[in-house]
Amino acid sequence: MFVPIHDENSLKSIPFQYVTVSLIVVNVVVFMLSVVGGDMVAVASFGIIPKELFDTSLLPVPIEEQVSVRPTQLTLFTYMFFHGDVLHLAGNMLFLWVFGDNVEDAMGHLKFLAFYLMCGMFAGYMHAWIEPNSAIPLIGASGAVAGVIAAYLMLHPRVRVWVLAFKAIPLRISALLALGAWVIMQFVMVLLPQAGPVAWWAHVGGLIAGAVLVLVMRRPGVPLFDRHLKVA
């Protein structure tokens, strides 16, 4: 697997990636507040719990718990701003930093924000749909970031990206190779027996949403697949 460092892809339509940076800041601030609070039960309450998301039972809620109850549908939005640990946060934010700016450039600020949130929500919903009986909270921006990765691949597969191979060896390769390997791994992992903390189906949901939404949300005239791009 490749760790992205930098892509050779300058902005063309916007002066600065305000939404991308703002999303990173929000994620970092939320993580820091959750660490300071130190209450993982409270953090988990912002995550998607599939069993609760699809549960419409009329069981009464104890009075002492009613204050902490949040609308379960709202977790489709809140879950993507919480992370389990610093590595979880850093990995997602690194991919968003390297690739989010060009997707934002292709869509514009407001459309990109809507795109990011819709990818994250669809990713969370797919995870819950695949595992409807799970009581384990889902948190993290991976689904939304997967949507950004899919959009970047649809827009700029031929752009050169600097990556670390095996977390140590710097390489300059195409985005198609760097990100394509990551995409393939997500689809392979959902075919294997599910084990561990990674919600692979959320990643796949984000990829599907991103690939579809970029078709209709990119600016008029923005080409797909780096048409007419000359690369060395």
C-alpha positions as semicolon CSV with decimal commas, in nm:
position;residue;x (nm);y (nm);z (nm)
1;M;0,000;0,000;0,000
2;F;0,116;0,352;-0,081
3;V;0,110;0,647;0,158
4;P;0,048;0,970;-0,041
5;I;0,274;1,267;0,022
6;H;0,212;1,516;-0,260
7;D;0,046;1,531;-0,601
8;E;0,175;1,736;-0,894
9;N;-0,161;1,893;-0,968
10;S;-0,206;2,268;-0,929
11;L;-0,539;2,439;-0,868
12;K;-0,704;2,584;-1,176
13;S;-1,035;2,741;-1,071
14;I;-1,012;2,832;-0,703
15;P;-0,742;3,034;-0,523
16;F;-0,735;2,810;-0,217
17;Q;-0,898;2,488;-0,092
18;Y;-1,095;2,649;0,190
19;V;-1,342;2,363;0,238
20;T;-1,074;2,093;0,240
21;V;-0,872;2,278;0,503
22;S;-1,185;2,356;0,706
23;L;-1,287;1,990;0,710
24;I;-0,942;1,891;0,831
25;V;-0,952;2,155;1,104
26;V;-1,297;2,045;1,219
27;N;-1,191;1,681;1,234
28;V;-0,876;1,766;1,431
29;V;-1,064;1,991;1,675
30;V;-1,335;1,730;1,733
31;F;-1,070;1,466;1,795
32;M;-0,884;1,687;2,042
33;L;-1,205;1,765;2,229
34;S;-1,295;1,397;2,244
35;V;-0,948;1,316;2,382
36;V;-0,975;1,591;2,643
37;G;-1,320;1,468;2,738
38;G;-1,189;1,114;2,765
39;D;-1,537;0,961;2,752
40;M;-1,543;0,702;2,472
41;V;-1,904;0,616;2,554
42;A;-2,000;0,973;2,470
43;V;-1,792;0,958;2,149
44;A;-1,960;0,632;2,051
45;S;-2,300;0,799;2,086
46;F;-2,213;1,009;1,780
47;G;-2,131;0,698;1,576
48;I;-2,360;0,493;1,356
49;I;-2,497;0,187;1,533
50;P;-2,667;-0,014;1,257
51;K;-2,897;-0,198;1,495
52;E;-3,030;0,132;1,626
53;L;-3,036;0,307;1,289
54;F;-3,283;0,056;1,149
55;D;-3,465;-0,012;1,477
56;T;-3,811;0,150;1,484
57;S;-3,930;-0,034;1,795
58;L;-4,145;0,155;2,040
59;L;-3,963;0,033;2,348
60;P;-3,973;0,305;2,617
61;V;-3,651;0,486;2,697
62;P;-3,566;0,515;3,067
63;I;-3,612;0,870;3,194
64;E;-3,253;0,894;3,315
65;E;-3,127;0,815;2,960
66;Q;-3,356;1,048;2,767
67;V;-3,125;1,349;2,803
68;S;-2,843;1,172;2,617
69;V;-3,056;1,029;2,338
70;R;-2,974;1,170;1,992
71;P;-3,174;1,117;1,673
72;T;-3,021;0,804;1,519
73;Q;-3,051;0,945;1,165
74;L;-2,829;1,235;1,272
75;T;-2,542;0,992;1,333
76;L;-2,516;0,947;0,955
77;F;-2,370;1,299;0,965
78;T;-2,193;1,314;1,301
79;Y;-2,005;0,983;1,277
80;M;-1,766;1,107;1,009
81;F;-1,615;1,374;1,233
82;F;-1,502;1,140;1,512
83;H;-1,200;0,908;1,512
84;G;-1,082;0,628;1,735
85;D;-0,718;0,727;1,763
86;V;-0,457;0,962;1,619
87;L;-0,346;0,718;1,346
88;H;-0,706;0,679;1,230
89;L;-0,737;1,057;1,212
90;A;-0,396;1,117;1,052
91;G;-0,452;0,860;0,775
92;N;-0,787;1,005;0,673
93;M;-0,670;1,364;0,690
94;L;-0,355;1,293;0,489
95;F;-0,556;1,151;0,200
96;L;-0,802;1,441;0,224
97;W;-0,517;1,696;0,224
98;V;-0,339;1,549;-0,079
99;F;-0,643;1,480;-0,298
100;G;-0,929;1,693;-0,165
101;D;-0,805;2,024;-0,305
102;N;-0,827;1,917;-0,668
103;V;-1,172;1,766;-0,625
104;E;-1,280;2,091;-0,459
105;D;-1,123;2,277;-0,750
106;A;-1,325;2,070;-0,997
107;M;-1,655;2,130;-0,816
108;G;-1,632;2,460;-0,634
109;H;-1,645;2,513;-0,259
110;L;-2,014;2,455;-0,178
111;K;-2,060;2,164;-0,416
112;F;-1,751;1,997;-0,275
113;L;-1,880;2,031;0,080
114;A;-2,212;1,878;-0,023
115;F;-2,025;1,606;-0,213
116;Y;-1,807;1,518;0,087
117;L;-2,102;1,496;0,325
118;M;-2,315;1,292;0,085
119;C;-2,031;1,045;0,029
120;G;-1,987;1,006;0,403
121;M;-2,358;0,960;0,465
122;F;-2,397;0,704;0,187
123;A;-2,090;0,518;0,315
124;G;-2,236;0,501;0,664
125;Y;-2,572;0,387;0,534
126;M;-2,415;0,110;0,324
127;H;-2,221;-0,017;0,624
128;A;-2,540;-0,025;0,829
129;W;-2,735;-0,191;0,547
130;I;-2,474;-0,467;0,511
131;E;-2,450;-0,524;0,888
132;P;-2,797;-0,430;1,015
133;N;-2,766;-0,627;1,338
134;S;-2,434;-0,480;1,445
135;A;-2,428;-0,297;1,777
136;I;-2,072;-0,168;1,725
137;P;-2,053;0,211;1,666
138;L;-1,900;0,326;1,338
139;I;-1,691;0,643;1,347
140;G;-1,440;0,802;1,110
141;A;-1,413;0,997;0,787
142;S;-1,294;0,701;0,580
143;G;-1,617;0,672;0,382
144;A;-1,621;1,040;0,290
145;V;-1,251;1,032;0,205
146;A;-1,310;0,723;-0,010
147;G;-1,555;0,934;-0,210
148;V;-1,284;1,195;-0,261
149;I;-1,044;0,923;-0,377
150;A;-1,296;0,791;-0,629
151;A;-1,362;1,140;-0,765
152;Y;-0,988;1,211;-0,794
153;L;-0,937;0,891;-0,990
154;M;-1,221;0,982;-1,223
155;L;-1,073;1,329;-1,276
156;H;-0,695;1,283;-1,262
157;P;-0,578;0,923;-1,308
158;R;-0,265;1,028;-1,501
159;V;-0,136;1,291;-1,257
160;R;0,191;1,202;-1,088
161;V;0,183;1,148;-0,713
162;W;0,470;1,120;-0,467
163;V;0,409;0,831;-0,229
164;L;0,591;0,622;0,028
165;A;0,594;0,256;-0,066
166;F;0,609;0,024;0,236
167;K;0,597;0,344;0,443
168;A;0,961;0,418;0,363
169;I;1,050;0,424;-0,008
170;P;0,962;0,747;-0,195
171;L;0,820;0,689;-0,542
172;R;0,671;0,910;-0,812
173;I;0,387;0,717;-0,975
174;S;0,053;0,785;-1,141
175;A;-0,257;0,843;-0,934
176;L;-0,411;0,546;-1,114
177;L;-0,149;0,318;-0,964
178;A;-0,131;0,484;-0,624
179;L;-0,504;0,506;-0,562
180;G;-0,611;0,220;-0,784
181;A;-0,425;-0,023;-0,558
182;W;-0,613;0,116;-0,258
183;V;-0,948;0,088;-0,436
184;I;-0,885;-0,273;-0,539
185;M;-0,793;-0,364;-0,183
186;Q;-1,127;-0,233;-0,054
187;F;-1,324;-0,455;-0,291
188;V;-1,103;-0,755;-0,212
189;M;-1,147;-0,708;0,162
190;V;-1,528;-0,711;0,147
191;L;-1,506;-1,056;-0,015
192;L;-1,302;-1,196;0,274
193;P;-1,439;-1,303;0,614
194;Q;-1,495;-0,984;0,809
195;A;-1,262;-0,942;1,103
196;G;-1,105;-0,650;1,282
197;P;-1,218;-0,292;1,331
198;V;-1,218;-0,171;0,968
199;A;-1,560;-0,109;0,810
200;W;-1,469;-0,210;0,454
201;W;-1,823;-0,176;0,324
202;A;-1,827;0,189;0,432
203;H;-1,519;0,243;0,216
204;V;-1,689;0,074;-0,079
205;G;-2,001;0,283;-0,026
206;G;-1,795;0,600;-0,029
207;L;-1,618;0,492;-0,347
208;I;-1,946;0,423;-0,524
209;A;-2,097;0,753;-0,413
210;G;-1,789;0,950;-0,516
211;A;-1,766;0,790;-0,860
212;V;-2,132;0,863;-0,931
213;L;-2,154;1,211;-0,781
214;V;-1,846;1,348;-0,957
215;L;-2,021;1,287;-1,289
216;V;-2,291;1,542;-1,206
217;M;-2,123;1,772;-0,953
218;R;-1,806;1,876;-1,136
219;R;-1,805;2,218;-1,298
220;P;-1,930;2,243;-1,658
221;G;-1,637;2,184;-1,888
222;V;-1,422;1,998;-1,636
223;P;-1,307;1,683;-1,820
224;L;-1,281;1,334;-1,681
225;F;-0,978;1,104;-1,696
226;D;-0,721;1,381;-1,764
227;R;-0,824;1,418;-2,125
228;H;-0,560;1,605;-2,328
229;L;-0,319;1,608;-2,032
230;K;0,046;1,564;-2,119
231;V;0,252;1,400;-1,848
232;A;0,617;1,307;-1,818
